[in-house]
Short mmCIF file of C-alpha atoms in Angstrom, two decimals:
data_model
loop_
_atom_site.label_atom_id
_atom_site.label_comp_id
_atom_site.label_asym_id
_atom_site.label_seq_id
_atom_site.Cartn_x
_atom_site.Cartn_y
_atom_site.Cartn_z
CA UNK M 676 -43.33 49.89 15.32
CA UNK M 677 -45.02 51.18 12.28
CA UNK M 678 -41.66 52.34 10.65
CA UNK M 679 -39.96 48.89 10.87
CA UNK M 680 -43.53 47.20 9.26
CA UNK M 681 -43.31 49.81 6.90
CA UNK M 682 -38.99 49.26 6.55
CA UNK M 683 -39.97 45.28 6.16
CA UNK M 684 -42.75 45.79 3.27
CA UNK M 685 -40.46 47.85 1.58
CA UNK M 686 -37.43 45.92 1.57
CA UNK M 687 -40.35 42.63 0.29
CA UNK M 688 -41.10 44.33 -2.07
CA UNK M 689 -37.52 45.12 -3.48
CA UNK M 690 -35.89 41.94 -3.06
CA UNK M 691 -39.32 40.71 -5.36
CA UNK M 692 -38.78 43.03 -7.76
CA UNK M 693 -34.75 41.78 -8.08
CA UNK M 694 -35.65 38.16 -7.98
CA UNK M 695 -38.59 38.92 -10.58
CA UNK M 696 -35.64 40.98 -12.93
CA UNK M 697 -33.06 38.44 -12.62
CA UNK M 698 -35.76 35.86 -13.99
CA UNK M 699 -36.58 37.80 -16.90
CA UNK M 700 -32.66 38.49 -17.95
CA UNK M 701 -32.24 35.02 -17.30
CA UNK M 702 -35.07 33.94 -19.79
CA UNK M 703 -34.25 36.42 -22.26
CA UNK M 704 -30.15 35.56 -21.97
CA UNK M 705 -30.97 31.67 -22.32
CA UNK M 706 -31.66 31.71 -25.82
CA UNK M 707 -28.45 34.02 -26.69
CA UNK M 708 -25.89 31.77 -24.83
CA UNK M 709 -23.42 30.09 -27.20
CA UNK M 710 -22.10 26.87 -25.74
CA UNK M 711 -19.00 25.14 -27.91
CA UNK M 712 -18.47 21.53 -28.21
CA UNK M 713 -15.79 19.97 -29.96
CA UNK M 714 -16.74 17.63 -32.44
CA UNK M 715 -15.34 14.76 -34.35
CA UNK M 716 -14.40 16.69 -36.97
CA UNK M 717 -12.98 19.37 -35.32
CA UNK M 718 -9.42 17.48 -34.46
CA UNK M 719 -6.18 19.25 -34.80
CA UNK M 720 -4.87 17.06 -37.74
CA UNK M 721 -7.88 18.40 -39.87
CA UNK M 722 -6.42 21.82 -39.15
CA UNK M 723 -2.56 20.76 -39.88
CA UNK M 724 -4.11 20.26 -43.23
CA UNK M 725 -4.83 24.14 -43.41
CA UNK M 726 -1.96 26.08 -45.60
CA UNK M 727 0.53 28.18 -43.44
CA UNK M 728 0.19 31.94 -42.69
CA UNK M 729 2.10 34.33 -45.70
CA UNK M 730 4.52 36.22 -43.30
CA UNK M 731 5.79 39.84 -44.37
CA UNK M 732 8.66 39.68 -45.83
CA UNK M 733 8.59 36.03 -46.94
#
């Protein structure tokens, strides 16, 4: 009986320490995490505007 206590503690104690590492990536990733929006001035027609691409051979 002492082996499953012991099986029990240890398997506590290593789902803690995954929840408690996948909190501190979490914190440390949350400031590094680029989100893009499109804005009003990013519509296509503003990048019609843009000169064309110089092909080879052109």
């Amino acid at each position: 009986m002492a082996t499953l206590q012991n099986f029990r503690e240890g398997l506590h104690e290593t789902w803690d320490s995954i929840v408690e590492g996948w909190q501190k990536l979490s914190r440390k990733a949350s400031g590094a995490i680029t989100r893009f929006q499109a804005g009003k001035n990013d519509s296509p027609e503003k990048n019609r505007s843009l000169p064309p691409k110089a092909v080879d051979g052109e």
